XYZ file of C-alpha atoms in Angstrom:
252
model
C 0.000 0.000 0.000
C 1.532 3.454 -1.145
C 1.990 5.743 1.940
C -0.181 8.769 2.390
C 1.255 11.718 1.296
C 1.662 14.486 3.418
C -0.676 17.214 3.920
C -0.535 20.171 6.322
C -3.138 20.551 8.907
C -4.204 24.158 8.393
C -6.294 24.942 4.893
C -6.273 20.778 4.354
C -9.413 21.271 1.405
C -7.183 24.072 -0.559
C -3.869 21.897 0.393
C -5.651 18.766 -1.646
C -6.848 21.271 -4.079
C -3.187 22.169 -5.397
C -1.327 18.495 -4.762
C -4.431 17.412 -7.585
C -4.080 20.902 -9.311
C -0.444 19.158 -9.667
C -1.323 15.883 -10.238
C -3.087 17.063 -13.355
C -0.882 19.547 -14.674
C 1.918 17.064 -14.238
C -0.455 14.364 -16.614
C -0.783 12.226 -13.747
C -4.623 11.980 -14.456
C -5.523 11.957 -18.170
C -7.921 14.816 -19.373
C -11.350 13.848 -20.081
C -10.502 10.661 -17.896
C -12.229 9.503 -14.391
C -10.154 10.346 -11.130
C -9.710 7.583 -9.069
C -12.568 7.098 -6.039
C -13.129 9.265 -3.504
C -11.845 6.892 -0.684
C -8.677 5.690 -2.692
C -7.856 10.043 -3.026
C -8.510 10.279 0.592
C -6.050 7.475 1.463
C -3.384 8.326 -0.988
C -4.064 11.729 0.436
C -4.154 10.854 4.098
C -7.120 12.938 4.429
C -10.889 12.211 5.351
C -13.627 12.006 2.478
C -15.470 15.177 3.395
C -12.400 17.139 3.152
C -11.755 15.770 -0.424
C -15.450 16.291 -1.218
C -14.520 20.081 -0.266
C -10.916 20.021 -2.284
C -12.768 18.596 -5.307
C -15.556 21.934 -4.851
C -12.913 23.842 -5.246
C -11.300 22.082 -7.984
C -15.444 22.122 -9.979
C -15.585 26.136 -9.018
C -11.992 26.712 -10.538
C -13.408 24.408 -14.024
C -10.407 21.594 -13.559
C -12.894 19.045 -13.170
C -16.623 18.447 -12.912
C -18.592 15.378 -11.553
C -21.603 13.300 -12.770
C -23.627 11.605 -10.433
C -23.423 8.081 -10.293
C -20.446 7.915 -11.972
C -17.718 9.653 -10.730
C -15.345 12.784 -11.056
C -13.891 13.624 -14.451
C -10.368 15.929 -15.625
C -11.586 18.156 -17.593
C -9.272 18.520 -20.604
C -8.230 21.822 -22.176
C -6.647 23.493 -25.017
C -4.114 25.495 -23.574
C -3.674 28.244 -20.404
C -4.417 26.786 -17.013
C -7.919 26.146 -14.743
C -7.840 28.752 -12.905
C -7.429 31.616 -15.453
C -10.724 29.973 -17.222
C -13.848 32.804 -17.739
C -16.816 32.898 -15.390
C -18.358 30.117 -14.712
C -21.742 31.247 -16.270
C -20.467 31.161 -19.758
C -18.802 27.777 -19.050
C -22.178 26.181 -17.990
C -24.133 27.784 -21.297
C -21.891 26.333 -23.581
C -21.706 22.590 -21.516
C -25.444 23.031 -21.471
C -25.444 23.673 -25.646
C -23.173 20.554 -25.897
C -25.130 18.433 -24.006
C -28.631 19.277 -25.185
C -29.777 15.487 -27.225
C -33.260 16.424 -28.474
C -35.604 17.709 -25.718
C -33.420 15.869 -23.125
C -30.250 17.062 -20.965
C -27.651 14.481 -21.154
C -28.080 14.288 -17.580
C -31.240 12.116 -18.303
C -30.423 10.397 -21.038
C -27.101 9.029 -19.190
C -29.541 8.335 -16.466
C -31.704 6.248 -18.391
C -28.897 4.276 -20.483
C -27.350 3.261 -17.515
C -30.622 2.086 -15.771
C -31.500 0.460 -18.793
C -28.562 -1.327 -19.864
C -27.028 -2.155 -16.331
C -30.124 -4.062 -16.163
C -30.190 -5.453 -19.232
C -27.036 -6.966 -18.892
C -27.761 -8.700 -15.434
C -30.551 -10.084 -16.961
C -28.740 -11.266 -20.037
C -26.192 -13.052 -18.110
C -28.563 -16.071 -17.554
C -30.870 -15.667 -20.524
C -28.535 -15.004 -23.555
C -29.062 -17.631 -25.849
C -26.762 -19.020 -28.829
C -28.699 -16.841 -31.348
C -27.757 -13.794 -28.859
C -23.907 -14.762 -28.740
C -24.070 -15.042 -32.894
C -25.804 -11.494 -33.139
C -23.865 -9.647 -31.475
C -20.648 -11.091 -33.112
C -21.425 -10.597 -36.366
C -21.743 -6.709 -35.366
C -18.198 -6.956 -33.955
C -17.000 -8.319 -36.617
C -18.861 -5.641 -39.218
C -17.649 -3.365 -37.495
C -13.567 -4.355 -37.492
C -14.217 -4.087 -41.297
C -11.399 -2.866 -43.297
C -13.010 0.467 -44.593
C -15.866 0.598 -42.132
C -17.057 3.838 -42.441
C -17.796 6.363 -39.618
C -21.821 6.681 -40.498
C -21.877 2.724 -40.849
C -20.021 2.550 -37.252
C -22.651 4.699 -35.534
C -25.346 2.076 -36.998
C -23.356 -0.811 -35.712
C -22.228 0.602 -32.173
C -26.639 1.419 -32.068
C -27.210 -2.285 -33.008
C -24.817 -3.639 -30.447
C -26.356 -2.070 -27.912
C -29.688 -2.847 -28.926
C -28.751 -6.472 -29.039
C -27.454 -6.191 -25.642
C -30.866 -4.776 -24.215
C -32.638 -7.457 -26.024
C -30.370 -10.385 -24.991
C -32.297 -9.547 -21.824
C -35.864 -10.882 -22.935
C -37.329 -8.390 -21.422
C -40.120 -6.121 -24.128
C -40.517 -3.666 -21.543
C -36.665 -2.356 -21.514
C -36.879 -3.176 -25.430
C -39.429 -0.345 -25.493
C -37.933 1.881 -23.536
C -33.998 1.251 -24.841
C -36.193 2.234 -28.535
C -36.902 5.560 -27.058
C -33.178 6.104 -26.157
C -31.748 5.136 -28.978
C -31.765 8.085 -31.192
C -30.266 9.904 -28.245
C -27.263 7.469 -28.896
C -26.807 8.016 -32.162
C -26.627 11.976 -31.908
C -24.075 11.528 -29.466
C -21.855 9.109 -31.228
C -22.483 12.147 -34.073
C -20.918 14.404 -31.538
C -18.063 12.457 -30.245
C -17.019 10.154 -33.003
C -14.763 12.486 -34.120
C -12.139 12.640 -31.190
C -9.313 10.676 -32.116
C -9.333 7.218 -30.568
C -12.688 7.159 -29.843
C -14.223 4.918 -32.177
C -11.352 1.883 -31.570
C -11.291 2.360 -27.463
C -15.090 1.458 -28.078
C -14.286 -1.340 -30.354
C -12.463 -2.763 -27.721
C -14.560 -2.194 -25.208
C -17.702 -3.573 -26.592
C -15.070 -6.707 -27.105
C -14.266 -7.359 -23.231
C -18.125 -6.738 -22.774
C -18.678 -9.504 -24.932
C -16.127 -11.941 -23.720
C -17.503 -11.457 -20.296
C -21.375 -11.861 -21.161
C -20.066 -14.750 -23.704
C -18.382 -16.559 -20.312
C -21.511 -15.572 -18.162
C -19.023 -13.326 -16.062
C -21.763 -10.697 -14.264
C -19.130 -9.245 -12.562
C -16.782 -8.618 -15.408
C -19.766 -7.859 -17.832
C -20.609 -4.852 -15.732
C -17.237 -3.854 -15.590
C -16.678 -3.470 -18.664
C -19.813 -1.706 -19.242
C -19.358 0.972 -16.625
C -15.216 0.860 -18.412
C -17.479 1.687 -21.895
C -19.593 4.098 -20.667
C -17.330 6.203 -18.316
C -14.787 6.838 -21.559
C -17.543 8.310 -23.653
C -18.780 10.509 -21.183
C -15.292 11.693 -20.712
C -14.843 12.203 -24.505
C -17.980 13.974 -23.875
C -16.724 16.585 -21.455
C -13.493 16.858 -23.812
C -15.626 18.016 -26.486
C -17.294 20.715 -24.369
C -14.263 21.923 -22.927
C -13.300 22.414 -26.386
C -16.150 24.206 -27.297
C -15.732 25.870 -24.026
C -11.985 26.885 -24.574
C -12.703 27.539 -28.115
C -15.382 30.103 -27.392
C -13.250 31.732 -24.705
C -10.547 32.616 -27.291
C -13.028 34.101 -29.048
C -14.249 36.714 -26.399
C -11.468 36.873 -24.203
């Protein structure tokens, strides 16, 4: 176990604050990437969790990272300059707020209802998938690896993996509602398909997703999933901080 680093007593939440301002600036965690948990920072940080809930505050109000519920803290990458010389924070949550706008829905629900939907499917799936299942969903692998596999014909395949997955579960009613989610997916994979490395890290992912549900593996299944889905919503975030950093050149 790596020892605790050492923190001074007085100011501990700013003290945090700057040794992870550090961290970050030194590429220690990648932008757009999850930080580690909350209690593995407080350990490595030999701190309690409710002063690194206050460091990472800090760390949200200076725009160096930002947090979705239920899944964790995120780096929040940028072009150039440093957090704490970003604009107000008004103008940084309009233009987050323009990225993540899919349809009439805030990405905050329609994250929220993908991951209730296919966490579930996939628990079910472990026990029902049948051989038909298995042969579906590797024939869209294997589409998909396609030597000029283009980017409009990968959207359509990453859609019908998914909706293979939901319907491995034999269940109609998350059929109908994954149905109702699913052009939500494919205007974000619009969106973030075009950071770089974003269309093979999926590939790969939806192949250890499939290795686990294909050796009845709940445990790694889901990991894999939550692997899947925590990578796009970072590549999300890059692409608003782009738009965010972009914008600021513009006016500042």
């Amino acid at each position: 176990m790596a020892k605790p680093r050492t923190v001074r007593k007085t100011s501990r939440s700013e003290e945090v604050a700057q040794l992870l301002m550090d961290a970050i600036a030194a590429g220690e965690f990648e932008a757009g990437g999850r930080l580690p948990s909350e209690n593995a920072l407080a350990e490595e940080y030999g701190v309690s969790r409710s002063t690194l809930r206050e460091a990472f505050k800090k760390l949200e109000q200076m725009g160096a990272i930002y947090t979705m519920h239920g899944s964790g803290s995120y780096v929040r990458a940028r072009s150039g300059g440093t957090a704490a010389a970003e604009p107000r924070l008004e103008r940084a949550g309009r233009v987050v707020s323009e990225t993540f706008s899919l349809d009439r829905f805030s990405v905050t629900e329609y994250l929220d209802a993908r991951l209730a939907i296919e966490r579930t499917a996939i628990s079910l799936a472990i026990d029902r998938m049948d051989d038909a299942d298995f042969i579906a969903l590797k024939r869209i692998l294997d589409q998909s690896e396609r030597e000029g596999c283009s980017v409009d014909e990968y959207i359509e395949l990453d859609c019908e993996f998914h909706r293979e997955l939901v319907r491995a579960s034999k269940n109609e009613f998350l059929c109908l509602f994954w149905s109702h989610l699913e052009p939500c997916l494919r205007e974000q994979q619009r969106r973030v398909v075009v950071i770089p490395g974003l269309v093979e890290g999926s590939k790969n992912k939806h192949h250890q997703l499939y290795d686990a549900l294909l050796q009845r593996n709940k445990k790694e299944a889901l990991a894999a999933y939550e692997a899947h889905t925590s990578t796009i919503l970072g590549r999300f975030f890059t692409l608003a901080s782009e738009s965010y950093s972009s914008e600021g050149q513009k006016t500042g």
